[in-house]
GROMACS .gro file of C-alpha atoms in nm:
model
  209
    1UNK     CA    1   0.150  -1.919   0.064
    2UNK     CA    2  -0.109  -1.651   0.144
    3UNK     CA    3  -0.478  -1.629   0.220
    4UNK     CA    4  -0.632  -1.576  -0.121
    5UNK     CA    5  -0.986  -1.573   0.022
    6UNK     CA    6  -0.905  -1.268   0.233
    7UNK     CA    7  -0.745  -1.097  -0.064
    8UNK     CA    8  -1.063  -1.152  -0.264
    9UNK     CA    9  -1.277  -1.004   0.015
   10UNK     CA   10  -1.048  -0.709   0.071
   11UNK     CA   11  -1.138  -0.359  -0.054
   12UNK     CA   12  -1.043  -0.256  -0.406
   13UNK     CA   13  -0.727  -0.085  -0.284
   14UNK     CA   14  -0.527  -0.399  -0.367
   15UNK     CA   15  -0.622  -0.372  -0.734
   16UNK     CA   16  -0.567   0.002  -0.721
   17UNK     CA   17  -0.218  -0.031  -0.572
   18UNK     CA   18  -0.132  -0.297  -0.826
   19UNK     CA   19  -0.240  -0.070  -1.110
   20UNK     CA   20  -0.050   0.240  -0.992
   21UNK     CA   21   0.268   0.054  -0.894
   22UNK     CA   22   0.485   0.182  -1.184
   23UNK     CA   23   0.422   0.547  -1.086
   24UNK     CA   24   0.370   0.497  -0.712
   25UNK     CA   25   0.705   0.631  -0.594
   26UNK     CA   26   0.689   0.933  -0.826
   27UNK     CA   27   0.343   1.030  -0.701
   28UNK     CA   28   0.373   0.943  -0.333
   29UNK     CA   29   0.747   0.928  -0.271
   30UNK     CA   30   0.764   1.247  -0.064
   31UNK     CA   31   0.501   1.132   0.185
   32UNK     CA   32   0.647   0.783   0.200
   33UNK     CA   33   0.994   0.928   0.252
   34UNK     CA   34   0.876   1.119   0.558
   35UNK     CA   35   0.730   0.802   0.708
   36UNK     CA   36   1.049   0.612   0.629
   37UNK     CA   37   1.251   0.887   0.799
   38UNK     CA   38   1.050   0.832   1.116
   39UNK     CA   39   1.103   0.457   1.098
   40UNK     CA   40   1.479   0.488   1.050
   41UNK     CA   41   1.510   0.742   1.329
   42UNK     CA   42   1.351   0.516   1.589
   43UNK     CA   43   1.548   0.214   1.466
   44UNK     CA   44   1.876   0.403   1.502
   45UNK     CA   45   1.783   0.484   1.862
   46UNK     CA   46   1.722   0.119   1.947
   47UNK     CA   47   1.998  -0.068   2.130
   48UNK     CA   48   2.083  -0.371   1.918
   49UNK     CA   49   2.273  -0.657   2.082
   50UNK     CA   50   2.360  -0.773   1.729
   51UNK     CA   51   2.276  -0.619   1.391
   52UNK     CA   52   1.959  -0.756   1.226
   53UNK     CA   53   2.032  -1.056   1.007
   54UNK     CA   54   1.686  -1.082   0.851
   55UNK     CA   55   1.451  -0.788   0.784
   56UNK     CA   56   1.086  -0.807   0.676
   57UNK     CA   57   0.872  -0.522   0.542
   58UNK     CA   58   0.498  -0.598   0.557
   59UNK     CA   59   0.308  -0.406   0.291
   60UNK     CA   60   0.640  -0.325   0.127
   61UNK     CA   61   0.501  -0.164  -0.188
   62UNK     CA   62   0.788  -0.112  -0.431
   63UNK     CA   63   1.051  -0.179  -0.164
   64UNK     CA   64   1.173   0.177  -0.104
   65UNK     CA   65   1.201   0.137   0.273
   66UNK     CA   66   1.389  -0.191   0.232
   67UNK     CA   67   1.644  -0.009   0.018
   68UNK     CA   68   1.716   0.234   0.299
   69UNK     CA   69   1.734  -0.047   0.554
   70UNK     CA   70   1.970  -0.235   0.324
   71UNK     CA   71   2.197   0.070   0.320
   72UNK     CA   72   2.193   0.071   0.700
   73UNK     CA   73   2.249  -0.305   0.739
   74UNK     CA   74   2.395  -0.430   0.408
   75UNK     CA   75   2.467  -0.777   0.546
   76UNK     CA   76   2.101  -0.843   0.634
   77UNK     CA   77   1.867  -1.053   0.424
   78UNK     CA   78   1.578  -0.830   0.313
   79UNK     CA   79   1.227  -0.963   0.246
   80UNK     CA   80   0.919  -0.774   0.134
   81UNK     CA   81   0.559  -0.897   0.142
   82UNK     CA   82   0.271  -0.717  -0.031
   83UNK     CA   83  -0.078  -0.829  -0.143
   84UNK     CA   84  -0.066  -0.626  -0.467
   85UNK     CA   85   0.089  -0.820  -0.754
   86UNK     CA   86   0.190  -0.504  -0.939
   87UNK     CA   87   0.377  -0.375  -0.635
   88UNK     CA   88   0.566  -0.701  -0.598
   89UNK     CA   89   0.659  -0.700  -0.968
   90UNK     CA   90   0.782  -0.341  -0.943
   91UNK     CA   91   0.979  -0.416  -0.626
   92UNK     CA   92   1.152  -0.713  -0.790
   93UNK     CA   93   1.251  -0.490  -1.081
   94UNK     CA   94   1.376  -0.200  -0.869
   95UNK     CA   95   1.539  -0.379  -0.573
   96UNK     CA   96   1.717  -0.697  -0.690
   97UNK     CA   97   1.907  -0.725  -0.359
   98UNK     CA   98   1.586  -0.827  -0.177
   99UNK     CA   99   1.331  -1.108  -0.199
  100UNK     CA  100   0.966  -1.021  -0.257
  101UNK     CA  101   0.656  -1.232  -0.201
  102UNK     CA  102   0.288  -1.176  -0.266
  103UNK     CA  103   0.096  -1.227   0.056
  104UNK     CA  104  -0.089  -1.055   0.335
  105UNK     CA  105  -0.015  -0.973   0.696
  106UNK     CA  106  -0.269  -1.223   0.825
  107UNK     CA  107  -0.090  -1.525   0.674
  108UNK     CA  108   0.279  -1.445   0.631
  109UNK     CA  109   0.457  -1.705   0.413
  110UNK     CA  110   0.754  -1.725   0.652
  111UNK     CA  111   0.894  -1.952   0.922
  112UNK     CA  112   0.835  -1.882   1.290
  113UNK     CA  113   1.076  -1.690   1.517
  114UNK     CA  114   1.314  -1.616   1.231
  115UNK     CA  115   1.294  -1.239   1.161
  116UNK     CA  116   1.511  -0.996   1.361
  117UNK     CA  117   1.340  -0.680   1.240
  118UNK     CA  118   0.984  -0.641   1.111
  119UNK     CA  119   0.875  -0.303   0.974
  120UNK     CA  120   0.536  -0.180   0.861
  121UNK     CA  121   0.521   0.171   0.719
  122UNK     CA  122   0.197   0.322   0.590
  123UNK     CA  123   0.023  -0.013   0.537
  124UNK     CA  124  -0.126  -0.103   0.877
  125UNK     CA  125  -0.441   0.091   0.790
  126UNK     CA  126  -0.499  -0.151   0.500
  127UNK     CA  127  -0.461  -0.476   0.696
  128UNK     CA  128  -0.774  -0.687   0.657
  129UNK     CA  129  -0.760  -0.817   1.016
  130UNK     CA  130  -0.522  -0.623   1.238
  131UNK     CA  131  -0.542  -0.865   1.531
  132UNK     CA  132  -0.459  -1.163   1.310
  133UNK     CA  133  -0.178  -0.971   1.139
  134UNK     CA  134  -0.018  -0.874   1.470
  135UNK     CA  135  -0.035  -1.236   1.587
  136UNK     CA  136   0.154  -1.327   1.270
  137UNK     CA  137   0.415  -1.061   1.349
  138UNK     CA  138   0.458  -1.214   1.693
  139UNK     CA  139   0.489  -1.562   1.538
  140UNK     CA  140   0.762  -1.480   1.288
  141UNK     CA  141   0.955  -1.236   1.509
  142UNK     CA  142   1.275  -1.362   1.670
  143UNK     CA  143   1.249  -1.366   2.053
  144UNK     CA  144   1.496  -1.076   2.068
  145UNK     CA  145   1.365  -0.906   1.754
  146UNK     CA  146   1.190  -0.573   1.704
  147UNK     CA  147   0.871  -0.467   1.527
  148UNK     CA  148   0.847  -0.104   1.409
  149UNK     CA  149   0.514   0.036   1.292
  150UNK     CA  150   0.463   0.379   1.134
  151UNK     CA  151   0.116   0.488   1.027
  152UNK     CA  152  -0.088   0.797   0.957
  153UNK     CA  153  -0.256   0.977   1.247
  154UNK     CA  154  -0.492   1.196   1.046
  155UNK     CA  155  -0.584   1.546   1.161
  156UNK     CA  156  -0.952   1.571   1.248
  157UNK     CA  157  -0.928   1.220   1.387
  158UNK     CA  158  -1.288   1.182   1.507
  159UNK     CA  159  -1.445   1.254   1.168
  160UNK     CA  160  -1.196   1.025   0.992
  161UNK     CA  161  -1.282   0.742   1.230
  162UNK     CA  162  -1.657   0.783   1.176
  163UNK     CA  163  -1.620   0.786   0.796
  164UNK     CA  164  -1.402   0.475   0.809
  165UNK     CA  165  -1.661   0.288   1.011
  166UNK     CA  166  -1.964   0.400   0.810
  167UNK     CA  167  -1.833   0.385   0.455
  168UNK     CA  168  -1.526   0.159   0.477
  169UNK     CA  169  -1.400   0.363   0.185
  170UNK     CA  170  -1.075   0.484   0.344
  171UNK     CA  171  -0.784   0.313   0.508
  172UNK     CA  172  -0.889   0.182   0.848
  173UNK     CA  173  -0.669   0.402   1.064
  174UNK     CA  174  -0.677   0.346   1.439
  175UNK     CA  175  -0.551   0.568   1.724
  176UNK     CA  176  -0.215   0.509   1.891
  177UNK     CA  177  -0.385   0.365   2.200
  178UNK     CA  178  -0.569   0.110   1.985
  179UNK     CA  179  -0.246   0.013   1.809
  180UNK     CA  180  -0.089  -0.060   2.148
  181UNK     CA  181  -0.394  -0.250   2.273
  182UNK     CA  182  -0.411  -0.469   1.963
  183UNK     CA  183  -0.038  -0.541   1.972
  184UNK     CA  184  -0.034  -0.628   2.341
  185UNK     CA  185  -0.334  -0.858   2.290
  186UNK     CA  186  -0.129  -1.037   2.024
  187UNK     CA  187   0.159  -1.095   2.267
  188UNK     CA  188   0.377  -0.796   2.185
  189UNK     CA  189   0.525  -0.559   2.442
  190UNK     CA  190   0.528  -0.187   2.363
  191UNK     CA  191   0.872  -0.022   2.374
  192UNK     CA  192   0.799   0.321   2.221
  193UNK     CA  193   0.481   0.488   2.102
  194UNK     CA  194   0.431   0.852   2.011
  195UNK     CA  195   0.265   1.078   1.757
  196UNK     CA  196   0.488   1.313   1.559
  197UNK     CA  197   0.422   1.670   1.452
  198UNK     CA  198   0.394   1.533   1.097
  199UNK     CA  199   0.089   1.329   1.202
  200UNK     CA  200   0.253   0.987   1.212
  201UNK     CA  201   0.207   0.725   1.481
  202UNK     CA  202   0.548   0.569   1.551
  203UNK     CA  203   0.563   0.260   1.770
  204UNK     CA  204   0.798  -0.029   1.839
  205UNK     CA  205   0.728  -0.364   1.998
  206UNK     CA  206   0.907  -0.679   2.111
  207UNK     CA  207   0.781  -1.025   2.192
  208UNK     CA  208   0.640  -1.042   2.545
  209UNK     CA  209   0.825  -1.289   2.767
   0.00000   0.00000   0.00000
C-alpha cells in the first residue's frame, strides 16, 4: 500500500510526528490554522464546474484541514494519507467522517484519475522525493481536478537552504520557483503561485492537457 523502504530511509521526523501526535494540534494548531486559512482562501476563489466529490490531503497529520474542507463540501468523500502511524491513529479518533491511510506521497495507495481535489499543507518540505510525489499527484488527480499546495517560505531563505543541503536536519523547503518547476516537470500546469506576507508559498495546479 505504501513504500516501506522509503519510510525506513526517511529522516527521523516520521517517528517524531508519530510520537507527538496526541498533542500536535495543541502545540502547533495556530501555525497550522494560518496555513489552512491560506488554502481555503485560494480554494474559495477557484471556479468549480462541480463541487469536489473526493478530497485527498497528503501529509494530513491529525486531519484538521480535512475537517474544514468537510465543512465546506460536506457531501465529498474525505481521505487523508500520512506516513506517521501516530498521526493516522489520532486522525481516525478525531475525524470519524473521513478515511485515513498510512502511506507516503511517492506511492499513494489510491486509484488513478479519481480525486477532484488534492491538498498538501505544511508537509511538502518533508516529502522524501518531491518529483516522484508530484507525479503521483498527477496520476491520482481527476483530469478536471485541482491540486493546492501551501508550504513555509522561511525568512532568511538563503541560509535556510544552505543548512538544509548541508545538514539535512530541517524540512527540505524549496523556493516558489522550484515548486512550480518540479510540478510542471511532473505534468501539472500552474494556475496560481504567490508568497504571502505570513511567509507561506500558496500554489495551485491542474493536470496539463
